[in-house]
Amino acid sequence: MRKDQVVLGVPVSESMLLTDDPHFWGDIKAGMISDFTEADTEHPATQWLVRLRGINYLIPNKKTAMAFFEGSVEHE
């Protein structure tokens, strides 16, 4: 992605993604999810993305994201 290119969607990094959907990251990389785009050096991820049961949550820090994800998965 060029620096002057407009980013449509929230930049997401695979290392800052927690999901119960095994295809979600691949769909982001393929440009199939309109709300998100793959992060890069010019457009880094700044929030954690947690996707559970088809609902997306943007969470500002790792500790909260991990607790939310693990707590939600345990209660399924």
mmCIF file of N, CA and C in Angstrom:
data_model
loop_
_atom_site.group_PDB
_atom_site.id
_atom_site.type_symbol
_atom_site.label_atom_id
_atom_site.label_comp_id
_atom_site.label_asym_id
_atom_site.label_seq_id
_atom_site.Cartn_x
_atom_site.Cartn_y
_atom_site.Cartn_z
ATOM 1 N N MET A 1 0.845 -1.166 0.000
ATOM 2 C CA MET A 1 0.000 0.000 0.000
ATOM 3 C C MET A 1 0.896 1.237 0.000
ATOM 4 N N ARG A 2 0.574 2.193 -0.851
ATOM 5 C CA ARG A 2 1.338 3.431 -0.911
ATOM 6 C C ARG A 2 0.946 4.361 0.241
ATOM 7 N N LYS A 3 1.885 5.204 0.634
ATOM 8 C CA LYS A 3 1.630 6.138 1.732
ATOM 9 C C LYS A 3 0.479 7.086 1.418
ATOM 10 N N ASP A 4 0.339 7.498 0.153
ATOM 11 C CA ASP A 4 -0.712 8.445 -0.220
ATOM 12 C C ASP A 4 -2.049 7.768 -0.506
ATOM 13 N N GLN A 5 -2.086 6.448 -0.401
ATOM 14 C CA GLN A 5 -3.324 5.715 -0.665
ATOM 15 C C GLN A 5 -4.281 5.851 0.514
ATOM 16 N N VAL A 6 -5.550 6.025 0.213
ATOM 17 C CA VAL A 6 -6.570 6.158 1.252
ATOM 18 C C VAL A 6 -6.865 4.769 1.840
ATOM 19 N N VAL A 7 -6.890 4.707 3.157
ATOM 20 C CA VAL A 7 -7.209 3.447 3.830
ATOM 21 C C VAL A 7 -8.693 3.458 4.178
ATOM 22 N N LEU A 8 -9.401 2.481 3.672
ATOM 23 C CA LEU A 8 -10.814 2.349 3.979
ATOM 24 C C LEU A 8 -10.972 1.204 4.953
ATOM 25 N N GLY A 9 -11.168 1.523 6.187
ATOM 26 C CA GLY A 9 -11.315 0.502 7.206
ATOM 27 C C GLY A 9 -10.251 0.623 8.279
ATOM 28 N N VAL A 10 -10.489 -0.038 9.370
ATOM 29 C CA VAL A 10 -9.574 -0.027 10.508
ATOM 30 C C VAL A 10 -8.405 -0.962 10.198
ATOM 31 N N PRO A 11 -7.152 -0.475 10.316
ATOM 32 C CA PRO A 11 -6.013 -1.356 10.099
ATOM 33 C C PRO A 11 -5.949 -2.438 11.187
ATOM 34 N N VAL A 12 -5.759 -3.696 10.753
ATOM 35 C CA VAL A 12 -5.719 -4.835 11.668
ATOM 36 C C VAL A 12 -4.425 -5.600 11.453
ATOM 37 N N SER A 13 -3.784 -5.959 12.549
ATOM 38 C CA SER A 13 -2.588 -6.787 12.512
ATOM 39 C C SER A 13 -2.965 -8.192 12.981
ATOM 40 N N GLU A 14 -2.411 -9.200 12.336
ATOM 41 C CA GLU A 14 -2.694 -10.573 12.750
ATOM 42 C C GLU A 14 -2.288 -10.805 14.201
ATOM 43 N N SER A 15 -1.223 -10.125 14.638
ATOM 44 C CA SER A 15 -0.755 -10.299 16.017
ATOM 45 C C SER A 15 -1.643 -9.595 17.039
ATOM 46 N N MET A 16 -2.581 -8.767 16.568
ATOM 47 C CA MET A 16 -3.505 -8.063 17.460
ATOM 48 C C MET A 16 -4.955 -8.464 17.179
ATOM 49 N N LEU A 17 -5.125 -9.707 16.718
ATOM 50 C CA LEU A 17 -6.443 -10.224 16.370
ATOM 51 C C LEU A 17 -6.732 -11.491 17.170
ATOM 52 N N LEU A 18 -7.867 -11.514 17.830
ATOM 53 C CA LEU A 18 -8.347 -12.708 18.528
ATOM 54 C C LEU A 18 -9.718 -13.017 17.951
ATOM 55 N N THR A 19 -9.897 -14.238 17.455
ATOM 56 C CA THR A 19 -11.164 -14.565 16.799
ATOM 57 C C THR A 19 -11.504 -16.038 16.931
ATOM 58 N N ASP A 20 -12.793 -16.310 16.887
ATOM 59 C CA ASP A 20 -13.267 -17.690 16.851
ATOM 60 C C ASP A 20 -13.583 -18.110 15.412
ATOM 61 N N ASP A 21 -13.303 -17.231 14.457
ATOM 62 C CA ASP A 21 -13.558 -17.477 13.037
ATOM 63 C C ASP A 21 -12.228 -17.769 12.332
ATOM 64 N N PRO A 22 -11.969 -19.008 11.958
ATOM 65 C CA PRO A 22 -10.670 -19.362 11.377
ATOM 66 C C PRO A 22 -10.399 -18.719 10.014
ATOM 67 N N HIS A 23 -11.406 -18.180 9.360
ATOM 68 C CA HIS A 23 -11.233 -17.583 8.039
ATOM 69 C C HIS A 23 -11.171 -16.058 8.065
ATOM 70 N N PHE A 24 -11.381 -15.461 9.212
ATOM 71 C CA PHE A 24 -11.516 -14.009 9.304
ATOM 72 C C PHE A 24 -10.253 -13.280 8.855
ATOM 73 N N TRP A 25 -9.083 -13.705 9.307
ATOM 74 C CA TRP A 25 -7.840 -13.030 8.927
ATOM 75 C C TRP A 25 -7.606 -13.131 7.422
ATOM 76 N N GLY A 26 -7.828 -14.292 6.855
ATOM 77 C CA GLY A 26 -7.686 -14.456 5.413
ATOM 78 C C GLY A 26 -8.635 -13.565 4.640
ATOM 79 N N ASP A 27 -9.847 -13.406 5.153
ATOM 80 C CA ASP A 27 -10.825 -12.524 4.508
ATOM 81 C C ASP A 27 -10.394 -11.066 4.574
ATOM 82 N N ILE A 28 -9.791 -10.657 5.697
ATOM 83 C CA ILE A 28 -9.279 -9.281 5.808
ATOM 84 C C ILE A 28 -8.167 -9.077 4.785
ATOM 85 N N LYS A 29 -7.217 -10.008 4.732
ATOM 86 C CA LYS A 29 -6.094 -9.887 3.804
ATOM 87 C C LYS A 29 -6.556 -9.860 2.354
ATOM 88 N N ALA A 30 -7.617 -10.572 2.049
ATOM 89 C CA ALA A 30 -8.145 -10.621 0.686
ATOM 90 C C ALA A 30 -8.997 -9.398 0.345
ATOM 91 N N GLY A 31 -9.237 -8.521 1.331
ATOM 92 C CA GLY A 31 -10.045 -7.326 1.093
ATOM 93 C C GLY A 31 -11.533 -7.599 1.057
ATOM 94 N N MET A 32 -11.940 -8.715 1.629
ATOM 95 C CA MET A 32 -13.349 -9.107 1.594
ATOM 96 C C MET A 32 -14.173 -8.530 2.744
ATOM 97 N N ILE A 33 -13.517 -7.930 3.739
ATOM 98 C CA ILE A 33 -14.205 -7.350 4.891
ATOM 99 C C ILE A 33 -14.094 -5.826 4.766
ATOM 100 N N SER A 34 -15.186 -5.161 4.477
ATOM 101 C CA SER A 34 -15.137 -3.734 4.165
ATOM 102 C C SER A 34 -14.759 -2.844 5.346
ATOM 103 N N ASP A 35 -14.972 -3.283 6.555
ATOM 104 C CA ASP A 35 -14.679 -2.441 7.723
ATOM 105 C C ASP A 35 -13.217 -2.492 8.163
ATOM 106 N N PHE A 36 -12.444 -3.440 7.632
ATOM 107 C CA PHE A 36 -11.070 -3.653 8.093
ATOM 108 C C PHE A 36 -10.116 -3.809 6.919
ATOM 109 N N THR A 37 -8.866 -3.442 7.150
ATOM 110 C CA THR A 37 -7.808 -3.602 6.161
ATOM 111 C C THR A 37 -6.566 -4.123 6.876
ATOM 112 N N GLU A 38 -5.717 -4.814 6.148
ATOM 113 C CA GLU A 38 -4.488 -5.337 6.744
ATOM 114 C C GLU A 38 -3.553 -4.177 7.079
ATOM 115 N N ALA A 39 -3.058 -4.161 8.300
ATOM 116 C CA ALA A 39 -2.136 -3.109 8.731
ATOM 117 C C ALA A 39 -0.807 -3.249 7.989
ATOM 118 N N ASP A 40 -0.124 -2.126 7.835
ATOM 119 C CA ASP A 40 1.217 -2.122 7.268
ATOM 120 C C ASP A 40 2.027 -1.041 7.971
ATOM 121 N N THR A 41 3.234 -0.795 7.495
ATOM 122 C CA THR A 41 4.093 0.166 8.200
ATOM 123 C C THR A 41 3.546 1.591 8.142
ATOM 124 N N GLU A 42 2.854 1.936 7.088
ATOM 125 C CA GLU A 42 2.282 3.278 6.958
ATOM 126 C C GLU A 42 0.950 3.425 7.692
ATOM 127 N N HIS A 43 0.277 2.306 7.914
ATOM 128 C CA HIS A 43 -1.041 2.300 8.554
ATOM 129 C C HIS A 43 -1.061 1.175 9.596
ATOM 130 N N PRO A 44 -0.398 1.383 10.739
ATOM 131 C CA PRO A 44 -0.289 0.314 11.739
ATOM 132 C C PRO A 44 -1.586 0.110 12.530
ATOM 133 N N ALA A 45 -1.721 -1.083 13.047
ATOM 134 C CA ALA A 45 -2.848 -1.372 13.941
ATOM 135 C C ALA A 45 -2.583 -0.674 15.271
ATOM 136 N N THR A 46 -3.605 -0.050 15.827
ATOM 137 C CA THR A 46 -3.450 0.647 17.105
ATOM 138 C C THR A 46 -4.378 0.088 18.177
ATOM 139 N N GLN A 47 -5.265 -0.816 17.787
ATOM 140 C CA GLN A 47 -6.215 -1.418 18.720
ATOM 141 C C GLN A 47 -6.282 -2.913 18.453
ATOM 142 N N TRP A 48 -6.670 -3.648 19.465
ATOM 143 C CA TRP A 48 -6.914 -5.083 19.312
ATOM 144 C C TRP A 48 -8.297 -5.278 18.714
ATOM 145 N N LEU A 49 -8.412 -6.254 17.829
ATOM 146 C CA LEU A 49 -9.703 -6.620 17.275
ATOM 147 C C LEU A 49 -10.063 -8.004 17.802
ATOM 148 N N VAL A 50 -11.194 -8.077 18.470
ATOM 149 C CA VAL A 50 -11.710 -9.349 18.968
ATOM 150 C C VAL A 50 -13.005 -9.627 18.210
ATOM 151 N N ARG A 51 -13.084 -10.782 17.566
ATOM 152 C CA ARG A 51 -14.299 -11.174 16.839
ATOM 153 C C ARG A 51 -14.824 -12.462 17.458
ATOM 154 N N LEU A 52 -16.030 -12.379 17.995
ATOM 155 C CA LEU A 52 -16.677 -13.528 18.627
ATOM 156 C C LEU A 52 -18.095 -13.656 18.113
ATOM 157 N N ARG A 53 -18.437 -14.835 17.638
ATOM 158 C CA ARG A 53 -19.792 -15.120 17.156
ATOM 159 C C ARG A 53 -20.281 -14.070 16.151
ATOM 160 N N GLY A 54 -19.362 -13.617 15.287
ATOM 161 C CA GLY A 54 -19.728 -12.679 14.233
ATOM 162 C C GLY A 54 -19.797 -11.224 14.639
ATOM 163 N N ILE A 55 -19.464 -10.907 15.881
ATOM 164 C CA ILE A 55 -19.497 -9.518 16.356
ATOM 165 C C ILE A 55 -18.064 -9.052 16.594
ATOM 166 N N ASN A 56 -17.744 -7.851 16.096
ATOM 167 C CA ASN A 56 -16.398 -7.295 16.219
ATOM 168 C C ASN A 56 -16.330 -6.301 17.367
ATOM 169 N N TYR A 57 -15.251 -6.396 18.132
ATOM 170 C CA TYR A 57 -15.003 -5.478 19.249
ATOM 171 C C TYR A 57 -13.604 -4.902 19.076
ATOM 172 N N LEU A 58 -13.468 -3.587 19.137
ATOM 173 C CA LEU A 58 -12.167 -2.940 19.142
ATOM 174 C C LEU A 58 -11.807 -2.647 20.591
ATOM 175 N N ILE A 59 -10.643 -3.136 21.015
ATOM 176 C CA ILE A 59 -10.238 -3.027 22.417
ATOM 177 C C ILE A 59 -8.837 -2.409 22.459
ATOM 178 N N PRO A 60 -8.620 -1.421 23.316
ATOM 179 C CA PRO A 60 -7.390 -0.638 23.270
ATOM 180 C C PRO A 60 -6.115 -1.315 23.780
ATOM 181 N N ASN A 61 -6.224 -2.388 24.566
ATOM 182 C CA ASN A 61 -4.984 -2.971 25.083
ATOM 183 C C ASN A 61 -5.054 -4.500 25.154
ATOM 184 N N LYS A 62 -3.885 -5.113 25.179
ATOM 185 C CA LYS A 62 -3.768 -6.573 25.135
ATOM 186 C C LYS A 62 -4.410 -7.241 26.341
ATOM 187 N N LYS A 63 -4.166 -6.743 27.524
ATOM 188 C CA LYS A 63 -4.684 -7.374 28.740
ATOM 189 C C LYS A 63 -6.217 -7.466 28.710
ATOM 190 N N THR A 64 -6.860 -6.380 28.352
ATOM 191 C CA THR A 64 -8.324 -6.360 28.286
ATOM 192 C C THR A 64 -8.829 -7.264 27.166
ATOM 193 N N ALA A 65 -8.169 -7.215 26.013
ATOM 194 C CA ALA A 65 -8.580 -8.046 24.880
ATOM 195 C C ALA A 65 -8.475 -9.529 25.227
ATOM 196 N N MET A 66 -7.371 -9.934 25.835
ATOM 197 C CA MET A 66 -7.176 -11.341 26.205
ATOM 198 C C MET A 66 -8.214 -11.782 27.240
ATOM 199 N N ALA A 67 -8.457 -10.960 28.236
ATOM 200 C CA ALA A 67 -9.436 -11.304 29.273
ATOM 201 C C ALA A 67 -10.834 -11.424 28.677
ATOM 202 N N PHE A 68 -11.191 -10.498 27.821
ATOM 203 C CA PHE A 68 -12.510 -10.522 27.183
ATOM 204 C C PHE A 68 -12.668 -11.773 26.318
ATOM 205 N N PHE A 69 -11.671 -12.059 25.492
ATOM 206 C CA PHE A 69 -11.730 -13.205 24.597
ATOM 207 C C PHE A 69 -11.774 -14.516 25.389
ATOM 208 N N GLU A 70 -10.873 -14.671 26.324
ATOM 209 C CA GLU A 70 -10.812 -15.921 27.102
ATOM 210 C C GLU A 70 -12.071 -16.111 27.940
ATOM 211 N N GLY A 71 -12.579 -15.046 28.527
ATOM 212 C CA GLY A 71 -13.803 -15.140 29.317
ATOM 213 C C GLY A 71 -15.006 -15.496 28.459
ATOM 214 N N SER A 72 -15.058 -14.958 27.266
ATOM 215 C CA SER A 72 -16.179 -15.252 26.374
ATOM 216 C C SER A 72 -16.118 -16.667 25.839
ATOM 217 N N VAL A 73 -14.935 -17.146 25.498
ATOM 218 C CA VAL A 73 -14.785 -18.496 24.963
ATOM 219 C C VAL A 73 -15.092 -19.538 26.033
ATOM 220 N N GLU A 74 -14.710 -19.265 27.278
ATOM 221 C CA GLU A 74 -14.974 -20.192 28.378
ATOM 222 C C GLU A 74 -16.471 -20.377 28.624
ATOM 223 N N HIS A 75 -17.271 -19.362 28.350
ATOM 224 C CA HIS A 75 -18.694 -19.404 28.640
ATOM 225 C C HIS A 75 -19.541 -19.927 27.471
ATOM 226 N N GLU A 76 -18.893 -20.445 26.433
ATOM 227 C CA GLU A 76 -19.660 -21.003 25.307
ATOM 228 C C GLU A 76 -20.106 -22.408 25.605
#
